[in-house]
Coordinates of N, CA, C and O in Angstrom, one line a residue:
X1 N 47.8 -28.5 -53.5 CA 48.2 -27.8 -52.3 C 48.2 -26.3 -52.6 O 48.0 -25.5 -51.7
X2 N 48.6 -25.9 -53.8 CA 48.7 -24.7 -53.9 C 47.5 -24.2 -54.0 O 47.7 -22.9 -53.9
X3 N 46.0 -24.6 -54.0 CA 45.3 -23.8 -53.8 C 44.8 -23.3 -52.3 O 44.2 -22.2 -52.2
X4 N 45.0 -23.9 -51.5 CA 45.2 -23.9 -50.1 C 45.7 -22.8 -49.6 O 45.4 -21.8 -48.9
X5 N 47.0 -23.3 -50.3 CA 48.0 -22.2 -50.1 C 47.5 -20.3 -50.1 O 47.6 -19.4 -49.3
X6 N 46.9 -20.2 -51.2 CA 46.5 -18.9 -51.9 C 45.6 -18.5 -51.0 O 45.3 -17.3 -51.1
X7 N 44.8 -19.4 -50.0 CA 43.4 -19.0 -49.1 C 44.3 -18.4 -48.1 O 43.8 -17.5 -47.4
X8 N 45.2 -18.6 -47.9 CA 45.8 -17.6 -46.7 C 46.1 -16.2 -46.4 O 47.1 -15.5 -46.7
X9 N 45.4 -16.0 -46.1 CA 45.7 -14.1 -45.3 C 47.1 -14.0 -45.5 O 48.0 -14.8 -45.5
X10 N 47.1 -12.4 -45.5 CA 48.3 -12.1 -45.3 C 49.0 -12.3 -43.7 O 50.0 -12.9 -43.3
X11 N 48.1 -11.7 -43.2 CA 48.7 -12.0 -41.8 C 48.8 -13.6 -41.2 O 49.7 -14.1 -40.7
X12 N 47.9 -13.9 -41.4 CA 48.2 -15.8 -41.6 C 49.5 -15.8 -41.7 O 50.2 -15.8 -40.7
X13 N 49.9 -15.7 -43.3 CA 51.2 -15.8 -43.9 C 52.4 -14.8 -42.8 O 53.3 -15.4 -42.3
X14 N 52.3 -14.0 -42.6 CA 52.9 -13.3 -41.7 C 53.2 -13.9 -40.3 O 54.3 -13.8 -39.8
X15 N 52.1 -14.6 -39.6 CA 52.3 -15.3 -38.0 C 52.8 -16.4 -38.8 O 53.5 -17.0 -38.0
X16 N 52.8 -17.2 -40.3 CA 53.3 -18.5 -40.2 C 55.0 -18.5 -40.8 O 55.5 -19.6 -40.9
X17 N 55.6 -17.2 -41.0 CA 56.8 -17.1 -41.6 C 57.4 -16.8 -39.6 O 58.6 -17.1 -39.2
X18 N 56.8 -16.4 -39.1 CA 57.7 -15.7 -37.6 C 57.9 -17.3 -36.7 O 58.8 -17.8 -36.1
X19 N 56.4 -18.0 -37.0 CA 56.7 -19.7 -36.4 C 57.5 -20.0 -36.6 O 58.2 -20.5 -35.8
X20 N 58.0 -19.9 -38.2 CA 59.2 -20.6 -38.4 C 60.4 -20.4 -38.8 O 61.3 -21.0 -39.4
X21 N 60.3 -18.8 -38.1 CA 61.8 -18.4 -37.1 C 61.7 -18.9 -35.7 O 62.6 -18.7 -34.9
X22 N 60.6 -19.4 -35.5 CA 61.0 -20.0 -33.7 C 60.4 -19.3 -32.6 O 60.7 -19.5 -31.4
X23 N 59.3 -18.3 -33.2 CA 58.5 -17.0 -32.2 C 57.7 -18.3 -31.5 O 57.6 -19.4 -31.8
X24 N 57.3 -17.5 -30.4 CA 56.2 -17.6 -29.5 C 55.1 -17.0 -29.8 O 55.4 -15.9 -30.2
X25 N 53.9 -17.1 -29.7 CA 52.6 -16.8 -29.9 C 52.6 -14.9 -29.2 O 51.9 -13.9 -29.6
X26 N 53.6 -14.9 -28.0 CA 53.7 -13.5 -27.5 C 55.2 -12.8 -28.3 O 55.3 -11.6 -28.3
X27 N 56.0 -13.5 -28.7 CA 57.0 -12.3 -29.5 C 56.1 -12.3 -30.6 O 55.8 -11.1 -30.6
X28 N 55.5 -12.9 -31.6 CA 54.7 -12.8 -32.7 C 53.8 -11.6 -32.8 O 53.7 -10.7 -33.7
X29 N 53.0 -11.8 -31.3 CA 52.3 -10.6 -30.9 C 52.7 -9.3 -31.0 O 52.2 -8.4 -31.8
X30 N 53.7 -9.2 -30.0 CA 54.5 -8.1 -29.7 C 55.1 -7.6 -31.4 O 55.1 -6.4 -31.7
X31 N 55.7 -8.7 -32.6 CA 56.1 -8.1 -33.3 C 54.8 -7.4 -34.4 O 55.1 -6.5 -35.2
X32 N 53.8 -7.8 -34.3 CA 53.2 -7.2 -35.2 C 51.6 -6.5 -34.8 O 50.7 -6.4 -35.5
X33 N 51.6 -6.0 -33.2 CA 51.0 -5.5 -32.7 C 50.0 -5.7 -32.6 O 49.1 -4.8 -32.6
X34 N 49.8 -7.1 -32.3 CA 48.4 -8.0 -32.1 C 48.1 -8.8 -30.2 O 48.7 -8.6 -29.2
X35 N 47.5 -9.2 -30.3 CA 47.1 -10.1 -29.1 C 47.7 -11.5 -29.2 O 47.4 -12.0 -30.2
X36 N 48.4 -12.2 -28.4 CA 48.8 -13.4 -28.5 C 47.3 -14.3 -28.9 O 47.3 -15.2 -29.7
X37 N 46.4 -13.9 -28.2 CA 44.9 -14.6 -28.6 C 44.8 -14.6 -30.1 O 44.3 -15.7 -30.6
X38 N 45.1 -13.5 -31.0 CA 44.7 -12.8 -32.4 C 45.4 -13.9 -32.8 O 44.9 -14.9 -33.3
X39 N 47.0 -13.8 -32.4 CA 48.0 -14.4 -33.2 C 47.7 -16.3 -33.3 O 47.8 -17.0 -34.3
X40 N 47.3 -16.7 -31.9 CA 46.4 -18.0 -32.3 C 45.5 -18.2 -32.9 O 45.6 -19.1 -33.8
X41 N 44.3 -17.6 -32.8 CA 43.7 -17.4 -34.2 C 43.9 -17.3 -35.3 O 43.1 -17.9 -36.0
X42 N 44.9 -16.6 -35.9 CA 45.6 -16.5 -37.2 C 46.4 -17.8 -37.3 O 46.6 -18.3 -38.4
X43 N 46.9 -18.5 -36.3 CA 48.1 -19.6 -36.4 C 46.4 -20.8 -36.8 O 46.5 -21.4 -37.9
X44 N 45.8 -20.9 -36.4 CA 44.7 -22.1 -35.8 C 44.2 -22.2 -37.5 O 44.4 -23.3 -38.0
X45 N 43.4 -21.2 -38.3 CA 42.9 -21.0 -39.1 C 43.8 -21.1 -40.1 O 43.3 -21.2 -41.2
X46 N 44.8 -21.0 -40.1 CA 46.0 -21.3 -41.3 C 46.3 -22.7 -41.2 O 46.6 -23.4 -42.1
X47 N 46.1 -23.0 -39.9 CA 46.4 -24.7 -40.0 C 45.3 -25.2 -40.9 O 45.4 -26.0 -41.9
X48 N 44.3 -24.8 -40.4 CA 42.4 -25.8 -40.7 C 42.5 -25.5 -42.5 O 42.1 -26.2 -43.4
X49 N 43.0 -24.3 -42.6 CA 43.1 -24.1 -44.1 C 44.2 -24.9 -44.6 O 43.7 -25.7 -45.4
X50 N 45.5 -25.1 -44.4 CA 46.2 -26.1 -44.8 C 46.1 -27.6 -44.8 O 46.8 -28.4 -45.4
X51 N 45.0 -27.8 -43.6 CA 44.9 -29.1 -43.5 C 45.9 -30.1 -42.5 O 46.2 -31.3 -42.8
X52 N 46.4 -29.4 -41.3 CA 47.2 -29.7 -40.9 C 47.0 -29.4 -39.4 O 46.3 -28.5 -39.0
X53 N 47.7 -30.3 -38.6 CA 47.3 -30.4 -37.2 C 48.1 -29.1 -36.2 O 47.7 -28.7 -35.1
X54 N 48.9 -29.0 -36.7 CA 50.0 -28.1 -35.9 C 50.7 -26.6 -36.7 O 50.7 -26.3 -38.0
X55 N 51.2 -25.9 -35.8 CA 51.7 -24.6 -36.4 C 52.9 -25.0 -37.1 O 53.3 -24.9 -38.3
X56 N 53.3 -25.4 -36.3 CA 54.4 -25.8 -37.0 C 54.8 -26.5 -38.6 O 55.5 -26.0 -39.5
X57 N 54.1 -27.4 -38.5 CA 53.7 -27.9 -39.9 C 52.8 -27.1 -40.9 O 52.9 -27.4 -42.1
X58 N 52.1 -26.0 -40.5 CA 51.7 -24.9 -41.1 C 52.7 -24.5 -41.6 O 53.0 -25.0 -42.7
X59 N 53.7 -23.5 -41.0 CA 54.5 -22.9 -41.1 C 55.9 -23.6 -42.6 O 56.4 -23.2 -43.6
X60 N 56.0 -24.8 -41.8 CA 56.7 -25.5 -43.0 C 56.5 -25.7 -44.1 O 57.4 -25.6 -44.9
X61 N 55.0 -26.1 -44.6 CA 54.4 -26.1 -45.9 C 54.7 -24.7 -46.9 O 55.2 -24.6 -48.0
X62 N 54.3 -23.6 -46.0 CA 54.6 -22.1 -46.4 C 56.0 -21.8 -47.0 O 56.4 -21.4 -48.1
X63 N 56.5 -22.2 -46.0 CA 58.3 -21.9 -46.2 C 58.6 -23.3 -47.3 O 59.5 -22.9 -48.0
X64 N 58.2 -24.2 -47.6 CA 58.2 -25.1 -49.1 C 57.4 -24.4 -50.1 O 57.7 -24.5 -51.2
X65 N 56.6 -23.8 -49.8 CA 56.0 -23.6 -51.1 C 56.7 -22.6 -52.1 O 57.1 -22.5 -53.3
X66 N 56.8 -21.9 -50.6 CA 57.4 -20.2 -50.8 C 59.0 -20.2 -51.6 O 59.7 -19.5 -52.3
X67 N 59.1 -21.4 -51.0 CA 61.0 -21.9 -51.3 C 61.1 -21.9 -53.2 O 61.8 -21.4 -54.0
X68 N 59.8 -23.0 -53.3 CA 59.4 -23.5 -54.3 C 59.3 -22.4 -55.3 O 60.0 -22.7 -56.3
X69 N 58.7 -21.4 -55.4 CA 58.0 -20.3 -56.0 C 59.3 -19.2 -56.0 O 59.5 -18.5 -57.1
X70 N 59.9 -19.0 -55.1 CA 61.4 -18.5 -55.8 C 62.1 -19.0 -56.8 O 62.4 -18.4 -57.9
X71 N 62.4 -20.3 -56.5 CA 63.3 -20.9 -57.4 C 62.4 -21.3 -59.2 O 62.9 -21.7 -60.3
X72 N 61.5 -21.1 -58.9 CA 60.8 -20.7 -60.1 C 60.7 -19.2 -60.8 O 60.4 -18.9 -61.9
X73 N 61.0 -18.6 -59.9 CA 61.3 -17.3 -60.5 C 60.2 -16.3 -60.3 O 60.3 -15.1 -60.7
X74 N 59.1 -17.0 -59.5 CA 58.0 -16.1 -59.2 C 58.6 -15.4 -57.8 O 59.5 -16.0 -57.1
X75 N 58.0 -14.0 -57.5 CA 58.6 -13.1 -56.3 C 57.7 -13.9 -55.3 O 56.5 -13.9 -55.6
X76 N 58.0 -14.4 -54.3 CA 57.0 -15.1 -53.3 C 56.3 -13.6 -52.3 O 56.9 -12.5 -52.2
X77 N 55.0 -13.9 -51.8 CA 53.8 -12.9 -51.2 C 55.1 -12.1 -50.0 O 55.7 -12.8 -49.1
X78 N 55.5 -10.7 -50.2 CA 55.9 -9.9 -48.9 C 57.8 -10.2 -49.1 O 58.7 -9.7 -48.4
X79 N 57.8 -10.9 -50.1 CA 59.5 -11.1 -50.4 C 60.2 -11.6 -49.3 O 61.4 -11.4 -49.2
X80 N 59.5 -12.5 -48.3 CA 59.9 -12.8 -47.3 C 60.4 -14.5 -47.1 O 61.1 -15.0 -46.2
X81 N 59.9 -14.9 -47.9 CA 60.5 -16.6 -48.0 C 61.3 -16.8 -49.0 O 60.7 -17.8 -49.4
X82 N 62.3 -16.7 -49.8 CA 63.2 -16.8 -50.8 C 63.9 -16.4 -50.0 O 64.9 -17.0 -50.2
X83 N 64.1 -15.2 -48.6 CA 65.5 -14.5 -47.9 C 65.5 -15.5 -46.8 O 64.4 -15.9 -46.4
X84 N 66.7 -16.1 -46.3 CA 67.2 -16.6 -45.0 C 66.7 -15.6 -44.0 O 66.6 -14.4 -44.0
X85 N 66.1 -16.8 -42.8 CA 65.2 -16.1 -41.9 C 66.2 -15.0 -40.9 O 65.8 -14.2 -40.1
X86 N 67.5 -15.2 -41.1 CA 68.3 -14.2 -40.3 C 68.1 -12.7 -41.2 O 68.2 -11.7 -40.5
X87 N 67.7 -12.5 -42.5 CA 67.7 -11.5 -43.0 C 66.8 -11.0 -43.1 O 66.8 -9.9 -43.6
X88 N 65.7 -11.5 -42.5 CA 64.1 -11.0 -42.7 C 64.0 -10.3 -41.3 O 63.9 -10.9 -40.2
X89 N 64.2 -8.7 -41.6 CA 64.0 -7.8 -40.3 C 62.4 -7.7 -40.1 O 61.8 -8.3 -39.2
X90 N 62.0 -7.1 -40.9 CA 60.5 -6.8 -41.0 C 59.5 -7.7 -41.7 O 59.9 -8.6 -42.5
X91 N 58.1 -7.5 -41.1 CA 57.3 -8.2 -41.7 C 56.0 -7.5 -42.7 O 55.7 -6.3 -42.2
X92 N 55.5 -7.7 -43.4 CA 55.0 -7.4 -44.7 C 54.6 -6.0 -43.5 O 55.2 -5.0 -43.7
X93 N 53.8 -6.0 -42.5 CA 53.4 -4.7 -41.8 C 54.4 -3.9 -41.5 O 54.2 -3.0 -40.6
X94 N 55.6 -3.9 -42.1 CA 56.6 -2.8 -41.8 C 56.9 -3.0 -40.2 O 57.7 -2.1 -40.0
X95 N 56.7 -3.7 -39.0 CA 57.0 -4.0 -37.7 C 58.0 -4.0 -37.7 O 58.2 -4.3 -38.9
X96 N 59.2 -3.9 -37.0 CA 60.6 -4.3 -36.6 C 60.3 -5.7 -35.9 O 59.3 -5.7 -35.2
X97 N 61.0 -6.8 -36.0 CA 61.1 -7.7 -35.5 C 62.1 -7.6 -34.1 O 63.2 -7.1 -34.1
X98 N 61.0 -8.4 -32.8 CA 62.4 -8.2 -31.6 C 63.5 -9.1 -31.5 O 63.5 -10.3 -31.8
X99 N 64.5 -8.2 -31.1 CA 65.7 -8.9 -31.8 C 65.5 -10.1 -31.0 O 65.0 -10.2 -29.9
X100 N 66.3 -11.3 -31.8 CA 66.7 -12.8 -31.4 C 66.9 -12.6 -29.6 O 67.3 -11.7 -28.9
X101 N 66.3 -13.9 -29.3 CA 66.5 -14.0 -27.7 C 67.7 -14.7 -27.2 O 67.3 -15.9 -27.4
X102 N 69.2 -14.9 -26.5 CA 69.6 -15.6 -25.9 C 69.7 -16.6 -25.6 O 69.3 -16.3 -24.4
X103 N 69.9 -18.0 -25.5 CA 69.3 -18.7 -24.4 C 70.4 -18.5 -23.2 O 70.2 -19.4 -22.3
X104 N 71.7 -17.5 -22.8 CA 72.1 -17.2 -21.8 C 71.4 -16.3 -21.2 O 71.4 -16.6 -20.0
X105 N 70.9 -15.4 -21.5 CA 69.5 -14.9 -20.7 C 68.3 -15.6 -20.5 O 67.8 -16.4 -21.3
X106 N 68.0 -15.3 -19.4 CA 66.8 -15.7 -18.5 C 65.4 -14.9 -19.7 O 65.5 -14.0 -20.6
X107 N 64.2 -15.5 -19.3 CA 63.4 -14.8 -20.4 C 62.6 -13.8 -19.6 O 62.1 -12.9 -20.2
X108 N 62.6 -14.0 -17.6 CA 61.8 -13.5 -16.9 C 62.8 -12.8 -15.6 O 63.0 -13.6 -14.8
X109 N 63.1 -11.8 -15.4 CA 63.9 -11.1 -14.5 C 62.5 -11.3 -13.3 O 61.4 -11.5 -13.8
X110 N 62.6 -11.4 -11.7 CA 62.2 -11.4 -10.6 C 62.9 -10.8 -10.3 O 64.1 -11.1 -10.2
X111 N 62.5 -9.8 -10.1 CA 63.5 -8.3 -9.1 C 63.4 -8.6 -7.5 O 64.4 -8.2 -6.9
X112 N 62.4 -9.1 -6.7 CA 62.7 -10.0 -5.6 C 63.5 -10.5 -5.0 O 63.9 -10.3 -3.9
X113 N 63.9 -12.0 -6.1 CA 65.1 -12.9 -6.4 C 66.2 -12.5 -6.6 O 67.1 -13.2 -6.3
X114 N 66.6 -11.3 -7.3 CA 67.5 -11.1 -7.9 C 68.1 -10.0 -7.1 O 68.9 -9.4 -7.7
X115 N 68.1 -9.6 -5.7 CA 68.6 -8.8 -5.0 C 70.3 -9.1 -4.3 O 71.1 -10.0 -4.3
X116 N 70.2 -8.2 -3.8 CA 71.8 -8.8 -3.1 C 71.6 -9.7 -1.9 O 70.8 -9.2 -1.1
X117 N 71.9 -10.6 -1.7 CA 72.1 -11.7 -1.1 C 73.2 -11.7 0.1 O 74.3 -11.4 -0.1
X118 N 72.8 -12.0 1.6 CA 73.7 -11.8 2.3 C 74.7 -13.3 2.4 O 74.9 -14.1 1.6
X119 N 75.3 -13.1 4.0 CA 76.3 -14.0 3.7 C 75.7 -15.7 4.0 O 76.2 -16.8 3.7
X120 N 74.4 -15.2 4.6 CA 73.7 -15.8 5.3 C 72.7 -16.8 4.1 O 71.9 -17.7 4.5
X121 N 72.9 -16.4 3.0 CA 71.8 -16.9 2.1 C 70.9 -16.6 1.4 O 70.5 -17.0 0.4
X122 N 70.5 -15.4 2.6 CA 68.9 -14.7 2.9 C 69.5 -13.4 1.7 O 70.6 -13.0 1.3
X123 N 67.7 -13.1 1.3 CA 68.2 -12.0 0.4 C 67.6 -10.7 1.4 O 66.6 -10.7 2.0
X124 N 68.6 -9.5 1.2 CA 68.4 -8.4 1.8 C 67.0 -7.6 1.4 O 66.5 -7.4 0.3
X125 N 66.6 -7.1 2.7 CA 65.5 -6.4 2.2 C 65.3 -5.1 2.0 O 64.3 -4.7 1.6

């Protein structure tokens, strides 16, 4: 497995450590200033190189290997899988990561919908 492993880009390794903090293909984007399309590409091609059907499952192998290779004492690729994913601000490209999302916020404001409302039901125009 580990040679597999070693065929991965950096940025591969980069879209497959943000999967498995729980990103979407567009926070991923947004954090490392790519195209949601790019960032599937990078997610798709990291799979076919791992041998694996899903991102997800990508992403886990990485985060095992990576886990693996600390506790051996080797510094894992970007210093970023040996740290708890709450600690990992940045990604090897220096990006700021967007902060964690709520799930008491809404993900999509409608400014439409979201107007004052009369007594009537109806929203004011």
């Amino acid at each position: 497995m580990t040679g597999t492993i070693d065929q991965l880009t950096a940025r591969e390794r980069d879209c497959l450590r943000l999967v498995a903090r729980g990103m979407s293909s567009k926070e991923i984007a947004l954090a490392l200033g790519l195209s949601p399309l790019t960032v599937d590409g990078y997610l798709k091609e990291a799979a076919r190189t791992l041998g694996v059907s899903s991102r997800r499952e990508a992403a886990r192998i990485l985060a095992a290997h990576e886990q693996l290779s600390a506790q051996a004492g080797e510094t894992p690729p970007q210093n970023l899988g040996a740290e708890p994913a709450d600690l990992a601000e940045t990604v090897h490209s220096g990006v700021p990561l967007p902060p964690k999302r709520s799930e008491a916020e809404p993900r999509f404001r409608v400014p439409f919908l979201s107007g004052p409302v009369s007594e009537a039901g109806e929203a004011n125009k």
